[in-house]
XYZ file of C-alpha atoms in Angstrom:
552
model
C 13.403 -25.766 11.436
C 11.627 -27.068 14.405
C 12.875 -27.176 18.343
C 13.499 -30.729 19.737
C 11.115 -29.984 22.643
C 7.431 -29.582 22.472
C 5.494 -27.347 24.631
C 1.701 -27.296 25.122
C 0.261 -24.391 22.658
C -0.823 -22.036 25.952
C -0.067 -22.112 29.841
C -1.345 -19.025 31.190
C 0.952 -18.223 34.136
C 0.396 -15.592 36.973
C 3.256 -14.058 39.117
C 3.274 -13.842 42.673
C 1.860 -10.607 43.816
C -0.533 -11.134 40.805
C -4.334 -9.391 40.960
C -7.600 -11.246 40.001
C -10.690 -8.844 39.746
C -14.322 -9.482 39.448
C -15.781 -8.166 36.330
C -17.905 -6.316 38.019
C -15.117 -5.055 40.036
C -14.908 -0.750 38.998
C -11.424 -0.973 38.765
C -9.305 2.371 38.312
C -8.093 1.363 34.703
C -8.826 -1.172 31.811
C -6.329 -0.923 28.983
C -7.364 -2.830 26.180
C -4.231 -4.462 24.906
C -0.841 -5.927 25.819
C 1.467 -5.188 23.552
C 4.261 -2.624 23.062
C 1.812 0.532 24.535
C -0.188 -1.361 26.621
C 2.088 -3.172 28.636
C 3.981 -0.276 29.503
C 0.765 1.869 30.202
C -0.087 -0.979 32.331
C 3.337 -0.934 34.222
C 2.813 2.742 34.538
C -0.723 3.213 36.429
C -0.023 -0.075 38.955
C 3.243 1.039 40.173
C 1.658 4.358 40.515
C -1.503 3.068 42.631
C -3.689 1.909 40.779
C -6.270 -0.512 39.815
C -5.703 -2.180 36.088
C -7.320 -4.795 34.079
C -5.674 -5.930 30.850
C -7.812 -7.503 28.313
C -5.646 -8.811 25.543
C -7.404 -10.873 22.804
C -4.611 -13.880 22.343
C -3.035 -16.471 24.741
C -0.128 -16.329 27.527
C 3.040 -18.109 27.019
C 5.884 -18.413 28.632
C 9.481 -18.455 27.264
C 10.368 -22.333 26.976
C 6.772 -22.056 25.090
C 8.068 -20.569 22.230
C 9.071 -22.832 18.886
C 11.130 -21.951 15.966
C 8.352 -23.372 13.510
C 8.408 -21.809 10.448
C 5.020 -23.332 8.972
C 3.096 -22.806 12.225
C 4.704 -19.273 12.695
C 4.919 -17.882 9.405
C 2.361 -19.699 7.175
C -0.525 -21.093 9.702
C -0.259 -17.382 11.341
C -0.342 -19.220 15.007
C 0.390 -16.164 17.024
C -1.177 -13.520 14.521
C -4.688 -12.160 13.511
C -6.690 -15.343 12.273
C -8.042 -14.669 9.146
C -10.392 -17.362 9.367
C -12.037 -15.915 12.376
C -11.025 -11.957 12.064
C -11.721 -11.892 8.297
C -10.951 -8.391 6.376
C -12.289 -6.794 3.292
C -10.519 -4.425 0.942
C -7.776 -3.948 -1.155
C -5.492 -4.195 1.666
C -4.708 -6.319 4.705
C -3.544 -5.441 8.550
C -1.309 -7.755 10.396
C -0.615 -8.153 14.154
C 0.315 -10.659 16.744
C -2.338 -11.673 19.224
C -0.731 -13.175 22.308
C 0.434 -11.032 25.730
C 3.452 -8.618 24.795
C 1.698 -8.607 21.583
C 4.045 -7.513 18.326
C 6.589 -6.565 21.321
C 7.424 -10.438 21.230
C 7.539 -11.399 17.753
C 9.196 -8.266 15.981
C 12.231 -7.961 14.416
C 13.544 -5.689 17.442
C 14.597 -2.672 15.794
C 14.325 0.441 17.927
C 14.929 3.566 15.708
C 14.352 6.985 17.893
C 12.131 9.814 15.813
C 14.728 12.543 14.743
C 13.783 16.573 16.047
C 12.330 16.686 12.325
C 9.459 14.145 12.360
C 7.809 16.193 14.697
C 7.876 19.205 12.872
C 8.241 18.381 9.016
C 4.890 19.831 7.856
C 6.285 23.190 9.091
C 9.587 23.169 7.368
C 8.892 21.601 4.164
C 5.453 22.918 3.856
C 1.461 20.955 2.237
C 2.249 17.854 0.278
C -0.899 17.714 -1.881
C -3.946 14.875 -1.608
C -2.206 14.617 2.083
C -3.277 15.806 5.594
C 0.697 16.611 6.008
C 0.871 18.156 9.999
C 3.029 19.217 12.531
C 2.275 16.799 15.780
C 1.761 18.858 18.669
C 4.605 17.793 20.819
C 8.360 18.027 19.916
C 11.274 15.787 20.060
C 12.519 17.427 23.304
C 9.197 16.405 25.152
C 9.468 12.617 24.163
C 13.593 12.588 24.617
C 13.277 11.602 28.850
C 10.688 8.890 27.831
C 12.748 7.634 25.336
C 15.596 7.066 26.994
C 13.294 5.460 29.876
C 11.883 2.757 27.140
C 15.580 2.349 26.229
C 16.959 1.692 30.011
C 13.955 -0.040 31.496
C 13.710 -2.541 28.497
C 17.090 -3.000 27.580
C 18.087 -1.456 24.214
C 21.552 -2.174 22.569
C 23.365 0.491 20.694
C 25.779 2.872 19.990
C 25.660 6.663 18.712
C 26.290 7.243 15.474
C 26.469 10.297 13.572
C 22.896 11.070 12.147
C 21.006 10.059 16.255
C 19.076 12.694 17.497
C 20.585 14.217 20.814
C 19.934 12.130 24.203
C 21.046 12.987 27.383
C 21.928 8.990 28.061
C 23.654 6.163 25.964
C 21.964 3.288 25.425
C 22.525 0.729 28.343
C 23.687 -2.045 26.683
C 26.872 -2.115 24.132
C 25.697 -3.267 20.429
C 25.352 -6.760 19.239
C 28.124 -8.782 17.725
C 28.707 -7.318 13.931
C 27.117 -10.585 11.876
C 28.802 -10.846 8.209
C 25.851 -8.837 7.037
C 26.881 -5.782 8.912
C 30.350 -6.286 7.564
C 29.478 -6.078 4.149
C 27.041 -3.432 4.126
C 29.611 -1.455 6.041
C 32.475 -2.589 3.821
C 29.587 -1.482 0.544
C 28.287 1.572 1.975
C 31.408 3.219 3.536
C 33.039 2.911 -0.307
C 30.141 4.895 -1.417
C 30.802 7.503 1.044
C 27.945 6.717 3.282
C 27.799 6.426 7.175
C 27.091 2.841 8.540
C 26.788 2.328 12.265
C 25.785 -0.217 14.766
C 21.620 -1.216 14.604
C 20.077 0.046 17.458
C 18.022 -3.065 18.753
C 15.251 -3.807 21.727
C 17.356 -7.606 22.404
C 20.284 -7.233 25.048
C 23.846 -7.761 24.594
C 24.780 -8.377 27.718
C 22.975 -10.147 30.615
C 20.547 -7.235 31.842
C 17.780 -6.757 34.667
C 18.157 -10.634 35.627
C 17.950 -11.702 31.649
C 19.639 -13.209 29.097
C 21.863 -11.847 27.265
C 20.849 -13.198 23.242
C 22.094 -16.419 22.323
C 22.331 -15.696 18.725
C 20.048 -18.915 17.511
C 18.636 -16.334 14.775
C 14.760 -16.790 14.797
C 13.794 -13.402 16.194
C 11.344 -11.612 13.484
C 8.099 -13.413 14.063
C 9.385 -15.732 16.884
C 9.437 -15.385 20.428
C 12.047 -15.781 22.345
C 13.054 -18.492 24.771
C 15.962 -16.864 25.981
C 13.608 -13.697 27.153
C 16.708 -11.494 25.234
C 14.009 -9.994 23.153
C 12.678 -6.950 25.685
C 9.269 -7.232 24.932
C 7.023 -6.190 27.607
C 5.802 -9.786 28.077
C 9.288 -10.366 30.157
C 10.148 -6.640 31.502
C 7.269 -4.098 32.121
C 4.410 -7.042 32.695
C 6.058 -8.940 35.263
C 6.861 -5.429 36.949
C 2.778 -4.506 37.274
C 1.678 -7.866 38.344
C 4.360 -7.802 41.135
C 2.435 -4.710 42.770
C -0.696 -6.761 43.389
C -2.635 -4.477 41.340
C -2.872 -5.464 37.790
C -4.389 -8.644 36.285
C -3.418 -9.430 32.658
C -6.541 -11.612 31.250
C -5.732 -13.107 28.351
C -7.910 -14.642 25.379
C -10.104 -11.462 26.427
C -11.431 -10.357 23.001
C -12.689 -6.724 23.213
C -16.386 -5.651 21.642
C -17.189 -2.563 23.240
C -16.454 0.391 24.983
C -19.320 0.928 27.193
C -20.749 4.382 28.065
C -23.170 5.888 30.242
C -26.035 8.377 29.791
C -23.097 11.084 30.271
C -20.987 9.665 27.582
C -18.463 8.789 30.175
C -16.663 5.455 29.355
C -18.134 2.811 32.253
C -16.172 0.064 31.156
C -15.341 -2.810 28.348
C -17.573 -5.726 27.107
C -15.861 -8.530 25.793
C -15.746 -12.130 25.338
C -13.529 -14.807 27.233
C -12.337 -18.109 25.607
C -15.420 -19.730 25.583
C -17.414 -16.514 23.460
C -19.143 -16.024 26.854
C -19.908 -11.604 27.322
C -19.016 -10.015 29.739
C -18.255 -6.339 31.100
C -15.577 -5.223 32.870
C -16.517 -2.026 34.903
C -13.938 0.673 35.015
C -13.490 4.881 36.132
C -11.525 4.746 33.537
C -10.416 3.457 29.635
C -7.392 3.116 27.877
C -7.220 1.724 24.524
C -3.757 0.355 23.098
C -4.661 -2.330 20.565
C -2.973 -1.363 17.314
C -3.540 1.636 14.626
C -6.540 -1.098 13.483
C -7.948 -2.804 16.543
C -8.181 0.650 18.305
C -10.293 2.805 15.634
C -12.426 -0.467 14.945
C -13.306 -0.926 18.632
C -14.333 3.296 18.740
C -16.551 2.321 15.356
C -17.910 -0.489 17.002
C -18.988 1.374 20.499
C -21.236 4.025 18.496
C -24.741 4.723 20.515
C -27.275 7.060 20.125
C -25.429 9.729 21.849
C -21.942 9.092 19.253
C -23.964 7.685 16.038
C -20.700 7.783 14.344
C -18.412 5.318 16.471
C -17.090 6.847 20.379
C -14.578 9.610 20.262
C -15.505 10.306 16.449
C -17.007 13.723 16.508
C -13.848 14.410 14.350
C -14.781 12.143 11.494
C -10.679 11.097 12.208
C -11.471 7.847 13.521
C -9.859 5.271 11.026
C -8.470 8.030 8.839
C -5.161 8.259 7.509
C -3.858 4.773 7.915
C -0.208 4.926 7.357
C 2.234 0.950 7.168
C 5.429 2.671 6.761
C 7.542 2.083 3.323
C 8.935 -0.791 2.588
C 11.195 -2.770 -0.227
C 13.980 -5.232 -0.276
C 17.219 -5.989 -2.180
C 18.868 -9.129 -2.244
C 22.645 -9.728 -3.055
C 24.274 -13.359 -3.528
C 28.184 -13.131 -2.649
C 31.502 -15.474 -3.247
C 31.909 -16.401 0.445
C 29.353 -17.819 3.161
C 28.009 -15.513 5.133
C 26.163 -18.214 7.169
C 23.517 -14.976 7.963
C 21.380 -17.211 9.286
C 22.706 -17.307 12.675
C 21.980 -14.188 15.247
C 19.759 -11.319 15.447
C 18.600 -9.616 11.976
C 20.321 -6.952 11.823
C 23.202 -5.477 13.029
C 24.227 -2.485 10.789
C 22.380 0.299 9.302
C 22.492 3.709 8.028
C 20.141 6.875 7.831
C 22.244 9.086 5.054
C 19.155 9.376 3.195
C 16.944 10.056 6.369
C 16.159 13.577 5.617
C 13.563 14.937 2.873
C 15.603 16.291 0.282
C 13.582 18.859 -2.519
C 16.108 17.921 -4.583
C 14.786 14.263 -5.187
C 11.221 16.008 -6.430
C 9.231 13.893 -3.810
C 8.953 13.754 -0.187
C 10.501 11.185 1.989
C 13.483 9.864 3.774
C 14.433 6.844 5.646
C 16.877 3.966 6.472
C 19.100 1.190 4.910
C 19.961 -1.891 7.194
C 21.600 -5.200 5.635
C 20.080 -8.721 7.383
C 18.785 -11.548 6.649
C 15.661 -12.052 6.044
C 15.065 -16.146 4.785
C 14.107 -18.514 6.909
C 14.579 -22.075 5.273
C 10.969 -22.522 4.261
C 10.254 -19.021 3.173
C 14.052 -19.018 1.652
C 13.013 -21.711 -1.108
C 9.920 -19.766 -2.020
C 10.858 -16.287 -2.202
C 14.955 -16.111 -1.571
C 15.939 -17.217 -5.177
C 17.052 -14.719 -8.324
C 13.344 -14.029 -10.190
C 14.515 -16.171 -12.876
C 15.586 -19.168 -11.334
C 14.183 -22.867 -11.371
C 11.288 -23.823 -9.664
C 11.819 -27.757 -9.530
C 14.560 -29.963 -10.280
C 17.978 -30.574 -9.626
C 18.944 -27.040 -10.724
C 16.624 -25.585 -8.176
C 17.804 -27.917 -5.085
C 21.364 -26.779 -6.443
C 20.718 -22.745 -6.164
C 18.980 -23.528 -2.458
C 22.566 -25.369 -1.549
C 24.770 -22.519 -2.969
C 22.197 -19.386 -2.168
C 21.527 -20.094 1.318
C 24.545 -19.384 3.068
C 25.353 -16.811 0.969
C 23.016 -14.291 0.558
C 22.232 -11.150 2.348
C 19.376 -8.708 1.754
C 19.520 -4.924 2.430
C 15.657 -3.303 3.744
C 14.873 -0.076 2.884
C 12.544 1.929 5.204
C 10.433 5.084 4.331
C 7.922 7.360 5.156
C 4.315 7.062 4.853
C 2.341 9.986 4.015
C -1.308 10.624 5.415
C -3.911 10.165 3.521
C -7.578 10.489 4.310
C -8.559 7.901 2.043
C -6.400 5.446 3.629
C -8.460 4.102 6.039
C -9.666 1.327 8.800
C -13.261 1.144 8.824
C -16.278 -1.472 9.808
C -17.313 -3.701 6.886
C -20.954 -3.473 6.871
C -21.637 -7.101 6.294
C -18.321 -8.987 6.532
C -18.399 -11.193 10.354
C -15.822 -12.102 12.503
C -16.359 -15.211 14.676
C -17.697 -13.209 17.558
C -20.354 -11.871 15.409
C -18.473 -8.186 15.437
C -18.303 -6.267 11.987
C -15.149 -7.202 10.502
C -12.572 -5.106 8.858
C -12.513 -3.203 5.721
C -9.322 -1.692 4.991
C -8.109 0.669 2.384
C -4.882 1.738 1.792
C -2.839 3.531 -1.725
C 0.311 4.592 -1.650
C 0.749 7.941 -2.382
C 2.960 8.649 -4.913
C 5.821 10.211 -2.840
C 5.534 6.949 -1.181
C 6.407 5.339 -4.196
C 9.037 7.389 -5.361
C 10.945 7.091 -2.070
C 10.717 3.128 -2.382
C 12.961 3.377 -4.978
C 14.900 5.766 -3.878
C 16.157 3.650 -1.426
C 15.985 0.624 -3.293
C 18.766 1.667 -5.849
C 20.437 3.185 -2.873
C 20.620 -0.682 -1.795
C 21.627 -1.790 -4.781
C 24.538 0.487 -5.074
C 25.625 -0.766 -1.643
C 25.748 -4.491 -2.744
C 27.711 -3.573 -5.850
C 30.075 -1.428 -4.058
C 30.157 -4.914 -1.325
C 31.216 -7.438 -4.501
C 27.462 -9.085 -4.869
C 28.347 -11.321 -7.456
C 24.250 -10.978 -8.159
C 22.070 -8.721 -7.015
C 18.112 -7.877 -7.253
C 15.111 -5.620 -6.140
C 11.571 -5.865 -6.228
C 9.804 -5.554 -9.471
C 6.276 -3.747 -7.394
C 7.038 -1.234 -4.707
C 2.941 -1.059 -3.776
C 2.379 -2.128 -0.683
C -0.787 -4.137 -0.359
C -0.943 -4.606 3.217
C 1.148 -3.686 6.581
C 2.499 -4.344 10.238
C 3.144 -0.520 10.853
C -0.379 0.304 11.700
C -0.005 4.151 12.223
C -2.010 7.189 12.244
C -5.798 6.441 12.428
C -6.607 8.618 15.630
C -4.473 11.138 15.401
C -3.065 13.637 18.062
C -3.745 17.223 17.788
C -4.828 20.262 19.643
C -7.613 21.021 17.510
C -10.591 18.998 18.224
C -12.019 19.206 14.519
C -8.953 17.429 13.103
C -7.818 15.101 15.735
C -9.313 12.591 17.693
C -6.781 12.819 21.091
C -4.940 15.570 22.585
C -0.995 15.968 23.438
C -1.819 13.728 26.564
C -3.643 10.905 24.803
C -7.298 11.758 26.302
C -9.627 12.117 23.700
C -11.291 14.849 22.641
C -14.665 13.916 23.246
C -14.898 11.371 26.391
C -12.890 12.803 29.250
C -12.074 9.200 30.666
C -11.027 7.507 27.663
C -7.543 7.674 26.432
C -5.961 6.093 23.113
C -2.208 5.231 23.352
C -0.309 3.278 20.385
C 0.217 3.122 16.888
C -2.791 5.141 15.566
C -2.231 8.410 17.660
C 0.830 8.882 15.231
C 0.369 12.325 13.060
C 3.012 11.596 10.497
C 4.975 7.861 10.124
C 8.126 8.033 11.029
C 10.989 6.549 8.992
C 9.896 2.982 8.935
C 10.457 1.630 13.011
C 7.716 3.170 14.933
C 8.019 1.358 18.388
C 10.414 3.321 19.891
C 8.259 5.817 19.568
C 5.354 3.970 20.378
C 7.263 2.528 23.998
C 8.034 6.716 24.676
C 4.676 7.200 24.072
C 3.348 5.072 26.283
C 5.632 6.067 29.242
C 4.707 9.490 28.571
C 1.196 9.068 28.754
C 1.001 6.473 31.752
C 3.004 9.083 33.554
C 0.548 11.979 32.730
C -3.219 9.449 33.330
C -1.710 8.611 36.706
C -1.991 12.438 37.512
C -4.598 13.566 36.555
C -6.429 10.445 38.508
C -4.182 11.390 41.190
C -5.632 15.207 40.765
C -9.419 13.564 40.407
C -9.349 15.501 36.937
C -10.728 12.419 35.052
């Protein structure tokens, strides 16, 4: 479970050309968050001639410091938001990664584009009771060039499938080698008349732009890549930003408030350093790229006499319409050893059920993928059939027999925007910095539950058709937390019903921009990172253009 080498916990590494600014220096932009969106925005702005400070609440690690330590990363949450220092209340919880590169360092690396329907589904299907189901103010065609830029600049491996949306260029790299789970998934799906395809992954299958190809160690999801094969912002766009000499990545910097002046313009960000000393990083404009929980929290904490309900919140929409994406997982045990713990988590998936079908009687769509999500410790705790013994010789025998013969099929689906699903400031609980803690409220819409059940049934059919000796699925489909933190500062043309415009500028504050999962209007089908990064490329380009024109 653990690598042989022991690296120090933190290495504050700077590259040649990296800028260093005093907090009192007025830089062009301060960006909060260095993950999937923040790293891209910083690169786009700095390479276009602007000075940028990126505030990241977590540490900076070098690739050789990442460890294959399940207990430290998965149980102790060493690189996640720390629930002791950053407590939460409510009936649900949110999880995100806190380090330079953010979730792009630690995610599974599924890299699905949205399809055309994701942007215009409200017009096609009509309203859904109890929700704020809406069209986006942009279309797939608006975003397609930026999906392409993300895939080629970052490095994505894949191949065109039968249900892919239109693309102007192929994937830059061929698919990763198929695993046993992919072979079985493909066999079972084709037996049912379905259309499996190689999974698009933000992991390079061949050397790309000076980085090593995947070495198939098997530690992808929840782990950083010591080989630099996972195309995180840490090893792709952030070094490009730094080498300009105009971008500083300031790790261990915990943002607490966006400062504004008497005119209502953002003047910088107040943050705490690693010793909890407070600073104000001054800037001509601010871009929040935290995530769908911390971005609304920061806006709500930035209230003032001019913005009594929180910054950029004249609509009252900040924090509302939280979406997690639906997720369910089924398991099958097979006759022969699969050894599926090796290599990337996913090599085959399908989108046959992507579109919402009114004939089902409920809204929703999604995709399935064949995977192995049981690292040894978690497999021992959660990977066996529900009626298995939990102690003794029979338990040990099942662990030995099942570990290398198990495959999961994951079900990824839609999540409807419900106003009462929200991020708020807890009125009593504080974090370690004395700031209001997150209060999270979330209840799945009945259609979301129905869609997860539908996909889980299809996944069990695939297990059956692939020859599973035993199969089972979840008993409870209610979600009590999420990693995909979407929709809490939604994009729109109407300032009364949205927080930002279609170019990510807040309706209320001319020099304040938001770009992360919070800007989503609908949830997509379960894999938001490609869309977050495409939006970030588009936003960064547009914000830089506004700055050149003097319009910020």
